[in-house]
mmCIF file of C-alpha atoms in Angstrom:
data_model
loop_
_atom_site.group_PDB
_atom_site.id
_atom_site.type_symbol
_atom_site.label_atom_id
_atom_site.label_comp_id
_atom_site.label_asym_id
_atom_site.label_seq_id
_atom_site.Cartn_x
_atom_site.Cartn_y
_atom_site.Cartn_z
ATOM 1 C CA MET A 827 -26.656 16.527 3.542
ATOM 2 C CA ARG A 828 -22.974 17.494 2.428
ATOM 3 C CA CYS A 829 -21.567 14.523 1.613
ATOM 4 C CA SER A 830 -17.530 14.329 2.222
ATOM 5 C CA THR A 831 -15.340 11.461 3.522
ATOM 6 C CA SER A 832 -11.066 11.769 5.453
ATOM 7 C CA ARG A 833 -8.413 9.904 4.123
ATOM 8 C CA CYS A 834 -6.197 7.550 5.693
ATOM 9 C CA PRO A 835 -3.096 5.999 5.216
ATOM 10 C CA HIS A 836 -3.100 2.568 5.524
ATOM 11 C CA THR A 837 -2.976 0.062 6.610
ATOM 12 C CA PHE A 838 -4.262 -1.341 9.007
ATOM 13 C CA GLY A 839 -1.220 -0.035 11.046
ATOM 14 C CA GLN A 840 1.527 -0.706 9.377
ATOM 15 C CA GLY A 841 3.129 0.776 7.310
ATOM 16 C CA TYR A 842 2.154 3.526 4.310
ATOM 17 C CA GLY A 843 -0.583 2.763 2.985
ATOM 18 C CA LEU A 844 -1.917 2.366 -0.351
ATOM 19 C CA ASP A 845 -3.119 5.999 -2.549
ATOM 20 C CA LEU A 846 -5.798 3.915 -3.836
ATOM 21 C CA CYS A 847 -7.823 7.390 -4.794
ATOM 22 C CA MET A 848 -5.469 8.276 -7.457
ATOM 23 C CA LEU A 849 -4.365 5.140 -8.499
ATOM 24 C CA LYS A 850 -4.096 4.957 -12.919
ATOM 25 C CA PRO A 851 -5.451 1.907 -14.496
ATOM 26 C CA LYS A 852 -2.668 -0.070 -16.405
ATOM 27 C CA PRO A 853 -3.057 -3.044 -19.271
ATOM 28 C CA GLY A 854 -1.130 -5.675 -17.123
ATOM 29 C CA LEU A 855 -2.837 -4.575 -13.863
ATOM 30 C CA SER A 856 -6.421 -4.347 -14.387
ATOM 31 C CA ARG A 857 -7.001 -6.804 -12.219
ATOM 32 C CA LEU A 858 -5.846 -5.397 -9.081
ATOM 33 C CA ALA A 859 -6.076 -1.493 -9.531
ATOM 34 C CA THR A 860 -8.225 0.465 -11.289
ATOM 35 C CA SER A 861 -9.159 5.105 -12.176
ATOM 36 C CA PRO A 862 -10.988 6.964 -9.658
ATOM 37 C CA ASP A 863 -13.407 7.389 -12.873
ATOM 38 C CA SER A 864 -13.795 4.310 -13.805
ATOM 39 C CA MET A 865 -14.268 2.825 -10.073
ATOM 40 C CA GLU A 866 -16.954 6.112 -9.553
ATOM 41 C CA ALA A 867 -18.938 5.304 -13.329
ATOM 42 C CA SER A 868 -18.466 1.293 -11.881
ATOM 43 C CA HIS A 869 -20.145 2.225 -8.692
ATOM 44 C CA LEU A 870 -23.392 5.070 -10.493
ATOM 45 C CA VAL A 871 -23.581 1.530 -12.525
ATOM 46 C CA SER A 872 -23.979 -1.167 -9.597
ATOM 47 C CA MET A 873 -26.208 1.399 -8.196
ATOM 48 C CA SER A 874 -29.047 1.679 -11.247
ATOM 49 C CA SER A 875 -28.241 -2.070 -11.367
ATOM 50 C CA PRO A 876 -29.719 -4.436 -7.840
ATOM 51 C CA LEU A 877 -28.859 -7.186 -9.959
ATOM 52 C CA VAL A 878 -25.560 -8.600 -8.738
ATOM 53 C CA SER A 879 -24.613 -11.467 -10.418
ATOM 54 C CA PRO A 880 -23.516 -14.727 -8.174
ATOM 55 C CA SER A 881 -19.703 -14.756 -8.943
ATOM 56 C CA GLN A 882 -19.148 -11.130 -7.887
ATOM 57 C CA SER A 883 -20.990 -11.478 -4.166
ATOM 58 C CA ARG A 884 -18.295 -15.313 -3.810
ATOM 59 C CA LEU A 885 -15.760 -12.186 -4.537
ATOM 60 C CA LYS A 886 -16.999 -9.256 -2.047
ATOM 61 C CA TYR A 887 -17.147 -11.573 0.665
ATOM 62 C CA MET A 888 -14.194 -13.383 -0.637
ATOM 63 C CA SER A 889 -12.589 -9.425 0.078
ATOM 64 C CA LEU A 890 -14.289 -9.194 3.421
ATOM 65 C CA GLY A 891 -13.065 -12.878 4.590
ATOM 66 C CA VAL A 892 -9.008 -11.426 3.068
ATOM 67 C CA LEU A 893 -9.524 -8.494 5.201
ATOM 68 C CA VAL A 894 -10.421 -10.545 8.332
ATOM 69 C CA LEU A 895 -7.154 -12.588 8.162
ATOM 70 C CA GLN A 896 -4.422 -10.301 6.954
ATOM 71 C CA THR A 897 -5.223 -7.653 10.203
ATOM 72 C CA THR A 898 -5.812 -10.327 12.660
ATOM 73 C CA SER A 899 -2.430 -12.145 11.719
ATOM 74 C CA LEU A 900 -0.614 -9.134 11.389
ATOM 75 C CA VAL A 901 -1.387 -8.238 14.862
ATOM 76 C CA LEU A 902 -1.623 -11.746 16.420
ATOM 77 C CA THR A 903 1.601 -13.072 15.358
ATOM 78 C CA MET A 904 3.523 -9.350 15.559
ATOM 79 C CA ARG A 905 2.754 -9.851 19.399
ATOM 80 C CA TYR A 906 2.948 -13.352 19.808
ATOM 81 C CA SER A 907 6.594 -11.942 18.026
ATOM 82 C CA ARG A 908 7.047 -9.823 20.499
ATOM 83 C CA THR A 909 6.486 -11.565 23.953
ATOM 84 C CA LEU A 910 7.832 -15.546 22.649
ATOM 85 C CA GLN A 911 10.068 -16.673 25.254
ATOM 86 C CA GLY A 912 12.476 -18.656 23.610
ATOM 87 C CA GLU A 913 16.496 -19.145 23.748
ATOM 88 C CA GLY A 914 19.021 -16.313 22.794
ATOM 89 C CA PRO A 915 18.109 -12.558 21.551
ATOM 90 C CA ARG A 916 14.954 -11.006 20.433
ATOM 91 C CA TYR A 917 14.803 -9.938 16.613
ATOM 92 C CA LEU A 918 14.982 -5.873 16.397
ATOM 93 C CA ALA A 919 12.008 -4.260 15.168
ATOM 94 C CA SER A 920 13.776 -1.603 13.433
ATOM 95 C CA SER A 921 15.211 -4.319 11.528
ATOM 96 C CA ALA A 922 12.405 -6.125 10.518
ATOM 97 C CA VAL A 923 10.437 -2.398 9.550
ATOM 98 C CA VAL A 924 13.853 -2.294 6.937
ATOM 99 C CA LEU A 925 13.088 -5.536 5.771
ATOM 100 C CA ALA A 926 9.178 -5.532 5.269
ATOM 101 C CA GLU A 927 10.266 -2.029 3.410
ATOM 102 C CA LEU A 928 12.806 -3.510 0.793
ATOM 103 C CA LEU A 929 10.187 -6.544 0.280
ATOM 104 C CA LYS A 930 7.331 -3.618 -0.483
ATOM 105 C CA ILE A 931 9.581 -1.999 -3.339
ATOM 106 C CA LEU A 932 11.270 -5.093 -4.691
ATOM 107 C CA ILE A 933 6.494 -6.126 -5.372
ATOM 108 C CA CYS A 934 5.936 -2.982 -6.556
ATOM 109 C CA LEU A 935 8.775 -3.487 -9.243
ATOM 110 C CA LEU A 936 7.596 -6.788 -10.099
ATOM 111 C CA LEU A 937 4.157 -5.514 -11.088
ATOM 112 C CA ILE A 938 5.944 -2.617 -13.167
ATOM 113 C CA PHE A 939 8.322 -5.274 -14.217
ATOM 114 C CA TYR A 940 4.200 -7.254 -15.001
ATOM 115 C CA ASP A 941 2.637 -4.299 -15.545
ATOM 116 C CA HIS A 942 5.619 -3.828 -19.164
ATOM 117 C CA ASP A 943 5.332 -6.601 -20.457
ATOM 118 C CA PHE A 944 8.518 -8.008 -18.179
ATOM 119 C CA SER A 945 10.835 -5.413 -20.627
ATOM 120 C CA PHE A 946 13.901 -4.737 -18.264
ATOM 121 C CA LEU A 947 14.163 -1.573 -20.177
ATOM 122 C CA VAL A 948 10.757 -0.708 -19.840
ATOM 123 C CA LEU A 949 11.190 -0.960 -16.218
ATOM 124 C CA ASN A 950 14.299 1.445 -16.957
ATOM 125 C CA ARG A 951 12.779 3.895 -18.186
ATOM 126 C CA VAL A 952 10.078 3.655 -16.099
ATOM 127 C CA LEU A 953 12.428 4.135 -12.948
ATOM 128 C CA LYS A 954 14.598 6.943 -13.860
ATOM 129 C CA GLU A 955 11.229 8.748 -15.736
ATOM 130 C CA GLU A 956 9.433 8.931 -12.655
ATOM 131 C CA ILE A 957 12.096 9.162 -10.031
ATOM 132 C CA LEU A 958 15.661 10.072 -10.965
ATOM 133 C CA ASN A 959 14.595 12.908 -13.183
ATOM 134 C CA LYS A 960 11.756 13.974 -10.780
ATOM 135 C CA PRO A 961 14.037 14.175 -7.864
ATOM 136 C CA MET A 962 11.255 17.671 -6.012
ATOM 137 C CA GLU A 963 8.631 14.561 -7.046
ATOM 138 C CA THR A 964 11.038 12.460 -5.248
ATOM 139 C CA LEU A 965 11.844 14.580 -2.046
ATOM 140 C CA LYS A 966 8.470 15.600 -1.500
ATOM 141 C CA LEU A 967 7.873 11.529 -0.550
ATOM 142 C CA ALA A 968 10.704 11.772 2.273
ATOM 143 C CA ILE A 969 8.136 13.822 5.447
ATOM 144 C CA PRO A 970 5.934 11.098 5.435
ATOM 145 C CA SER A 971 8.733 8.187 4.894
ATOM 146 C CA GLY A 972 10.001 9.424 7.668
ATOM 147 C CA ILE A 973 6.885 9.720 9.607
ATOM 148 C CA TYR A 974 5.860 5.958 7.842
ATOM 149 C CA THR A 975 8.136 4.479 9.485
ATOM 150 C CA LEU A 976 8.641 5.991 12.671
ATOM 151 C CA GLN A 977 4.982 4.552 12.339
ATOM 152 C CA ASN A 978 6.073 0.967 11.986
ATOM 153 C CA ASN A 979 8.723 0.654 14.892
ATOM 154 C CA LEU A 980 6.232 2.040 16.988
ATOM 155 C CA LEU A 981 3.026 -0.736 16.460
ATOM 156 C CA TYR A 982 6.082 -2.882 17.244
ATOM 157 C CA VAL A 983 6.809 -0.940 20.810
ATOM 158 C CA ALA A 984 2.932 -0.457 20.966
ATOM 159 C CA LEU A 985 2.791 -4.771 20.313
ATOM 160 C CA SER A 986 5.183 -5.240 22.697
ATOM 161 C CA ASN A 987 3.355 -3.642 26.019
ATOM 162 C CA LEU A 988 -0.563 -4.506 24.914
ATOM 163 C CA ASP A 989 -2.136 -7.517 24.299
ATOM 164 C CA ALA A 990 -3.858 -6.984 20.888
ATOM 165 C CA ALA A 991 -8.061 -6.328 21.222
ATOM 166 C CA THR A 992 -6.879 -3.302 23.394
ATOM 167 C CA TYR A 993 -4.197 -2.636 20.838
ATOM 168 C CA GLN A 994 -6.185 -3.299 17.961
ATOM 169 C CA VAL A 995 -9.755 -1.096 19.680
ATOM 170 C CA THR A 996 -7.686 2.030 20.356
ATOM 171 C CA TYR A 997 -5.465 1.855 16.979
ATOM 172 C CA GLN A 998 -8.853 2.709 15.804
ATOM 173 C CA LEU A 999 -7.866 6.474 16.855
ATOM 174 C CA LYS A 1000 -6.666 6.965 13.563
ATOM 175 C CA ILE A 1001 -10.463 7.700 11.851
ATOM 176 C CA LEU A 1002 -10.056 10.218 13.861
ATOM 177 C CA THR A 1003 -6.703 12.019 13.561
ATOM 178 C CA THR A 1004 -7.498 11.318 9.999
ATOM 179 C CA ALA A 1005 -10.807 12.801 9.918
ATOM 180 C CA LEU A 1006 -9.124 16.163 11.504
ATOM 181 C CA PHE A 1007 -6.270 16.686 9.798
ATOM 182 C CA SER A 1008 -7.979 16.016 6.681
ATOM 183 C CA VAL A 1009 -10.924 19.291 7.495
ATOM 184 C CA SER A 1010 -7.859 21.278 8.249
ATOM 185 C CA MET A 1011 -5.351 20.875 5.848
ATOM 186 C CA LEU A 1012 -6.755 20.149 2.966
ATOM 187 C CA GLY A 1013 -10.528 21.454 3.808
ATOM 188 C CA LYS A 1014 -12.701 18.618 4.219
ATOM 189 C CA ARG A 1015 -16.719 19.174 5.674
ATOM 190 C CA LEU A 1016 -18.343 15.783 7.033
ATOM 191 C CA GLY A 1017 -21.488 14.838 7.762
ATOM 192 C CA LEU A 1018 -23.662 14.905 10.689
ATOM 193 C CA TYR A 1019 -23.074 10.959 11.094
ATOM 194 C CA GLN A 1020 -19.425 10.994 10.717
ATOM 195 C CA TRP A 1021 -19.193 13.342 13.532
ATOM 196 C CA LEU A 1022 -20.957 11.916 15.846
ATOM 197 C CA SER A 1023 -19.754 8.719 15.021
ATOM 198 C CA LEU A 1024 -15.757 10.229 15.720
ATOM 199 C CA LEU A 1025 -17.797 11.658 19.416
ATOM 200 C CA ILE A 1026 -18.259 7.438 19.596
ATOM 201 C CA LEU A 1027 -15.013 6.788 18.998
ATOM 202 C CA MET A 1028 -13.680 8.967 21.899
ATOM 203 C CA THR A 1029 -15.848 7.429 23.856
ATOM 204 C CA GLY A 1030 -15.543 4.141 23.159
ATOM 205 C CA ILE A 1031 -11.072 4.466 23.270
ATOM 206 C CA ALA A 1032 -11.169 6.644 26.843
ATOM 207 C CA LEU A 1033 -13.516 2.716 27.637
ATOM 208 C CA VAL A 1034 -10.950 0.799 26.525
ATOM 209 C CA GLN A 1035 -8.289 2.376 28.553
ATOM 210 C CA TRP A 1036 -9.988 2.812 31.937
ATOM 211 C CA PRO A 1037 -7.913 1.407 34.257
ATOM 212 C CA SER A 1038 -9.989 -2.418 35.486
ATOM 213 C CA GLU A 1039 -9.074 -1.756 39.083
ATOM 214 C CA SER A 1040 -11.587 0.716 39.641
ATOM 215 C CA LEU A 1041 -14.688 -1.498 38.463
ATOM 216 C CA ASP A 1042 -13.778 -5.228 38.550
ATOM 217 C CA GLY A 1043 -11.729 -5.198 41.239
ATOM 218 C CA PRO A 1044 -7.887 -5.664 41.662
ATOM 219 C CA ALA A 1045 -5.831 -5.322 38.065
ATOM 220 C CA PRO A 1046 -4.735 -8.974 36.807
ATOM 221 C CA THR A 1047 -1.028 -9.924 37.057
ATOM 222 C CA PRO A 1048 0.345 -9.206 33.469
ATOM 223 C CA LEU A 1049 1.210 -12.083 31.885
ATOM 224 C CA SER A 1050 3.667 -10.546 29.668
ATOM 225 C CA ALA A 1051 6.889 -7.957 30.472
ATOM 226 C CA GLY A 1052 5.527 -5.011 29.632
ATOM 227 C CA SER A 1053 4.039 -0.837 30.296
ATOM 228 C CA GLN A 1054 0.726 -0.402 29.276
ATOM 229 C CA LEU A 1055 0.995 2.989 28.844
ATOM 230 C CA VAL A 1056 4.529 2.617 27.143
ATOM 231 C CA GLY A 1057 2.259 1.060 23.905
ATOM 232 C CA VAL A 1058 -0.849 3.251 25.232
ATOM 233 C CA ILE A 1059 0.884 6.561 24.235
ATOM 234 C CA ALA A 1060 3.213 3.928 21.221
ATOM 235 C CA VAL A 1061 -0.390 3.609 19.771
ATOM 236 C CA LEU A 1062 -1.580 7.061 20.014
ATOM 237 C CA ILE A 1063 1.950 8.857 18.409
ATOM 238 C CA ALA A 1064 1.092 6.087 15.688
ATOM 239 C CA CYS A 1065 -2.504 7.224 15.189
ATOM 240 C CA PHE A 1066 -1.015 11.457 15.038
ATOM 241 C CA SER A 1067 1.592 10.205 12.514
ATOM 242 C CA SER A 1068 -1.285 8.459 10.469
ATOM 243 C CA GLY A 1069 -3.389 10.780 10.151
ATOM 244 C CA PHE A 1070 -0.918 13.612 9.160
ATOM 245 C CA ALA A 1071 1.182 11.378 7.486
ATOM 246 C CA GLY A 1072 -1.981 10.480 5.237
ATOM 247 C CA VAL A 1073 -3.353 13.416 4.732
ATOM 248 C CA TYR A 1074 0.522 15.262 3.900
ATOM 249 C CA PHE A 1075 0.831 12.126 1.044
ATOM 250 C CA GLU A 1076 -2.838 13.331 -0.285
ATOM 251 C CA LYS A 1077 -2.214 16.575 -0.379
ATOM 252 C CA ILE A 1078 1.297 16.707 -2.473
ATOM 253 C CA LEU A 1079 0.273 14.274 -4.452
ATOM 254 C CA LYS A 1080 -2.700 15.244 -5.553
ATOM 255 C CA GLY A 1081 -3.631 15.086 -9.081
ATOM 256 C CA THR A 1082 -0.349 13.497 -10.226
ATOM 257 C CA LYS A 1083 0.217 10.455 -12.914
ATOM 258 C CA GLN A 1084 2.204 8.581 -11.027
ATOM 259 C CA SER A 1085 1.046 4.902 -10.846
ATOM 260 C CA VAL A 1086 0.714 3.444 -7.020
ATOM 261 C CA TRP A 1087 3.352 1.455 -7.072
ATOM 262 C CA VAL A 1088 5.878 4.562 -8.619
ATOM 263 C CA ARG A 1089 4.313 6.136 -5.454
ATOM 264 C CA ASN A 1090 5.337 3.194 -2.411
ATOM 265 C CA ILE A 1091 9.027 2.435 -4.622
ATOM 266 C CA GLN A 1092 9.940 5.831 -3.707
ATOM 267 C CA LEU A 1093 8.143 5.415 -0.387
ATOM 268 C CA GLY A 1094 10.232 2.918 0.251
ATOM 269 C CA LEU A 1095 13.564 3.895 -0.793
ATOM 270 C CA PHE A 1096 13.308 6.918 1.688
ATOM 271 C CA GLY A 1097 11.651 4.161 4.199
ATOM 272 C CA LEU A 1098 14.912 2.791 4.158
ATOM 273 C CA VAL A 1099 17.154 4.715 4.640
ATOM 274 C CA PHE A 1100 15.742 5.946 8.290
ATOM 275 C CA GLY A 1101 14.907 2.243 8.168
ATOM 276 C CA LEU A 1102 18.576 2.284 8.357
ATOM 277 C CA MET A 1103 19.277 5.173 10.436
ATOM 278 C CA GLY A 1104 16.651 3.802 13.591
ATOM 279 C CA VAL A 1105 19.151 0.040 13.209
ATOM 280 C CA PHE A 1106 22.426 2.151 13.692
ATOM 281 C CA VAL A 1107 21.216 4.220 16.278
ATOM 282 C CA TYR A 1108 18.712 2.672 18.375
ATOM 283 C CA ASP A 1109 20.499 -0.661 18.193
ATOM 284 C CA GLY A 1110 23.809 -0.500 16.708
ATOM 285 C CA GLU A 1111 25.910 -1.892 18.852
ATOM 286 C CA ARG A 1112 23.011 -4.696 19.210
ATOM 287 C CA VAL A 1113 23.655 -5.279 15.816
ATOM 288 C CA ARG A 1114 27.881 -5.567 15.985
ATOM 289 C CA GLU A 1115 27.507 -7.575 18.870
ATOM 290 C CA SER A 1116 24.981 -10.285 17.145
ATOM 291 C CA GLY A 1117 24.611 -9.308 14.047
ATOM 292 C CA VAL A 1118 20.864 -7.475 12.443
ATOM 293 C CA PHE A 1119 19.276 -10.607 11.754
ATOM 294 C CA GLN A 1120 19.068 -11.986 15.365
ATOM 295 C CA GLY A 1121 16.756 -13.887 16.671
ATOM 296 C CA TYR A 1122 14.757 -14.894 13.566
ATOM 297 C CA ASN A 1123 12.743 -17.442 13.079
ATOM 298 C CA PRO A 1124 9.612 -18.810 10.609
ATOM 299 C CA LEU A 1125 7.342 -16.327 13.000
ATOM 300 C CA THR A 1126 9.759 -13.598 12.624
ATOM 301 C CA TRP A 1127 9.915 -13.682 8.742
ATOM 302 C CA THR A 1128 5.832 -14.247 8.496
ATOM 303 C CA VAL A 1129 6.004 -10.634 10.196
ATOM 304 C CA VAL A 1130 7.708 -9.705 7.452
ATOM 305 C CA ALA A 1131 5.685 -10.485 4.705
ATOM 306 C CA LEU A 1132 2.492 -9.781 5.957
ATOM 307 C CA GLN A 1133 3.554 -6.678 6.711
ATOM 308 C CA ALA A 1134 5.083 -5.781 3.282
ATOM 309 C CA LEU A 1135 2.322 -7.452 1.478
ATOM 310 C CA GLY A 1136 -0.609 -5.843 3.844
ATOM 311 C CA GLY A 1137 -0.563 -2.546 1.750
ATOM 312 C CA LEU A 1138 -0.554 -4.977 -1.294
ATOM 313 C CA VAL A 1139 -3.540 -7.307 -0.717
ATOM 314 C CA ILE A 1140 -6.439 -4.524 0.385
ATOM 315 C CA ALA A 1141 -5.209 -2.800 -3.381
ATOM 316 C CA THR A 1142 -6.358 -5.785 -4.777
ATOM 317 C CA VAL A 1143 -9.147 -6.765 -3.419
ATOM 318 C CA ILE A 1144 -11.092 -3.348 -2.293
ATOM 319 C CA LYS A 1145 -12.268 -3.025 -5.840
ATOM 320 C CA TYR A 1146 -14.573 -5.197 -4.424
ATOM 321 C CA ALA A 1147 -15.419 -4.328 -0.866
ATOM 322 C CA ASP A 1148 -17.090 -0.770 0.636
ATOM 323 C CA ASN A 1149 -17.270 0.858 3.676
ATOM 324 C CA ILE A 1150 -19.822 -1.251 4.757
ATOM 325 C CA LEU A 1151 -18.117 -4.126 4.316
ATOM 326 C CA LYS A 1152 -15.304 -2.105 5.845
ATOM 327 C CA GLY A 1153 -16.833 -2.346 8.375
ATOM 328 C CA PHE A 1154 -17.601 -5.874 9.572
ATOM 329 C CA ALA A 1155 -13.900 -6.791 8.543
ATOM 330 C CA THR A 1156 -12.635 -4.349 11.775
ATOM 331 C CA SER A 1157 -15.505 -5.472 13.530
ATOM 332 C CA LEU A 1158 -14.469 -9.453 12.948
ATOM 333 C CA SER A 1159 -11.015 -8.244 13.332
ATOM 334 C CA ILE A 1160 -11.545 -6.972 16.774
ATOM 335 C CA ILE A 1161 -13.020 -10.018 18.041
ATOM 336 C CA LEU A 1162 -11.145 -12.321 17.045
ATOM 337 C CA SER A 1163 -7.987 -10.622 17.900
ATOM 338 C CA THR A 1164 -9.929 -10.473 21.861
ATOM 339 C CA LEU A 1165 -11.404 -14.305 21.648
ATOM 340 C CA ILE A 1166 -7.402 -15.119 20.932
ATOM 341 C CA SER A 1167 -6.295 -13.332 22.935
ATOM 342 C CA TYR A 1168 -7.978 -14.091 25.964
ATOM 343 C CA PHE A 1169 -8.496 -18.379 25.073
ATOM 344 C CA TRP A 1170 -4.303 -18.768 23.304
ATOM 345 C CA LEU A 1171 -2.220 -15.701 24.512
ATOM 346 C CA VAL A 1172 -3.385 -15.836 27.797
ATOM 347 C CA ASP A 1173 -2.673 -12.191 27.873
ATOM 348 C CA PHE A 1174 -6.309 -10.588 27.940
ATOM 349 C CA ASP A 1175 -8.390 -10.304 30.901
ATOM 350 C CA PRO A 1176 -11.910 -8.228 29.612
ATOM 351 C CA THR A 1177 -13.582 -5.893 31.496
ATOM 352 C CA SER A 1178 -17.704 -5.114 30.815
ATOM 353 C CA VAL A 1179 -15.908 -2.006 30.329
ATOM 354 C CA PHE A 1180 -13.569 -3.566 27.749
ATOM 355 C CA PHE A 1181 -16.415 -4.851 26.578
ATOM 356 C CA LEU A 1182 -18.941 -2.011 25.760
ATOM 357 C CA GLY A 1183 -16.136 0.640 24.680
ATOM 358 C CA ALA A 1184 -14.928 -2.358 22.345
ATOM 359 C CA VAL A 1185 -18.986 -2.033 20.835
ATOM 360 C CA LEU A 1186 -18.800 1.697 21.340
ATOM 361 C CA VAL A 1187 -16.210 1.796 18.375
ATOM 362 C CA ILE A 1188 -17.222 -0.858 16.262
ATOM 363 C CA ALA A 1189 -20.911 0.626 15.906
ATOM 364 C CA ALA A 1190 -18.456 4.466 15.409
ATOM 365 C CA THR A 1191 -16.444 2.647 12.629
ATOM 366 C CA PHE A 1192 -19.772 1.247 10.963
ATOM 367 C CA LEU A 1193 -21.476 4.746 11.712
ATOM 368 C CA TYR A 1194 -18.481 6.796 9.574
ATOM 369 C CA GLY A 1195 -18.739 4.824 6.418
ATOM 370 C CA TYR A 1196 -22.418 4.551 6.845
ATOM 371 C CA GLU A 1197 -22.381 8.229 5.641
ATOM 372 C CA ALA A 1198 -19.454 7.629 2.940
ATOM 373 C CA GLN A 1199 -21.672 4.857 1.781
ATOM 374 C CA ALA A 1200 -25.215 6.603 1.958
ATOM 375 C CA CYS A 1201 -24.366 9.661 -0.572
ATOM 376 C CA HIS A 1202 -22.863 6.434 -2.741
ATOM 377 C CA LEU A 1203 -18.733 6.913 -3.311
ATOM 378 C CA PRO A 1204 -16.776 5.023 -5.314
ATOM 379 C CA PRO A 1205 -16.477 1.759 -2.784
ATOM 380 C CA ALA A 1206 -12.227 2.457 -3.581
ATOM 381 C CA THR A 1207 -12.059 6.365 -2.533
ATOM 382 C CA ALA A 1208 -14.269 5.469 0.950
ATOM 383 C CA GLU A 1209 -11.986 2.653 1.695
ATOM 384 C CA SER A 1210 -8.899 4.650 1.072
ATOM 385 C CA ARG A 1211 -10.269 7.816 2.683
ATOM 386 C CA LEU A 1212 -10.968 6.020 5.369
ATOM 387 C CA GLU A 1213 -7.899 3.371 6.141
ATOM 388 C CA THR A 1214 -4.409 2.654 5.302
ATOM 389 C CA HIS A 1215 -1.309 -0.081 5.256
ATOM 390 C CA HIS A 1216 -0.298 0.324 5.960
ATOM 391 C CA LEU A 1217 -1.168 -2.082 9.404
ATOM 392 C CA PRO A 1218 0.076 -2.432 10.310
#
């Protein structure tokens, strides 16, 4: 059987993801990142040695917990923050996207600073050599950065109109779009199980979106303002943009030696520009009336922090996780989102058809990752080509 995978950016639907398959190790970042060669070597060693130390096992399941917590908390807090009825105006989603980009840049700067023994001179030299002195390489990232900025804004639109459970399941369609773009743009080959998993995935998502009134009686009265059609369209566009931007990002950066932190600074700089344009084009009047930080509260800042840290959290834990664990994380996140939406947010009334569709989506996620695992792909490479942070 021919073995291959497709690349997806993000992260958990939430901004651009980290290009972990091209991550180059540096002494100070050995705890956060590793190179494809070293990951493949360590993976082959682990394949030849069935014994796993207790500490490695603990780290493996800790990484599972972190992935589930980050994915679920971002979706739920974003949904809650967009539907919470409070005094004053609601915060601007476009401004939250800009702040998340700014926070990502600051974090990446700190990581480079730490990597070079807290030397301002070396930090200045790295930024000058890798960004200012390579304008064409930097400009290449304008396209994926603009798409990621659009995608981040669309996720706010989606979660303003869809419950967290429906959003979580539907957003898994990005696996399909990434696979298709990888086949068409990079010439990747998918195995039989992967094509089968994509067919199951489409079936499951179609069932999740099936009109509930035609099967289980009259549709329940919506508990929050919004249009499900608008939410679904926003998710679909986000899935296609996520797939295209991720594959395009891989295509233009393949073979470069820049660190993942430098790449994310480059993406973030363009993201700031595009994000600020969105703020003043679409929300300029509201900004002039009430300011950029209108409607901000601790929950809003939590959403911004989770969105900014999502990809970095994955970069930290992914060396301990594999495709099978990623499937568990996705499944647990969908289940938790469903339960919390039903019992806490009280904005979701599940049907038997929804549960059938969700089970098919979870099964497709496992099946897609199983073939990559069976082909002995490096864990981080398989992960980076399946999912992104960004999230969202």
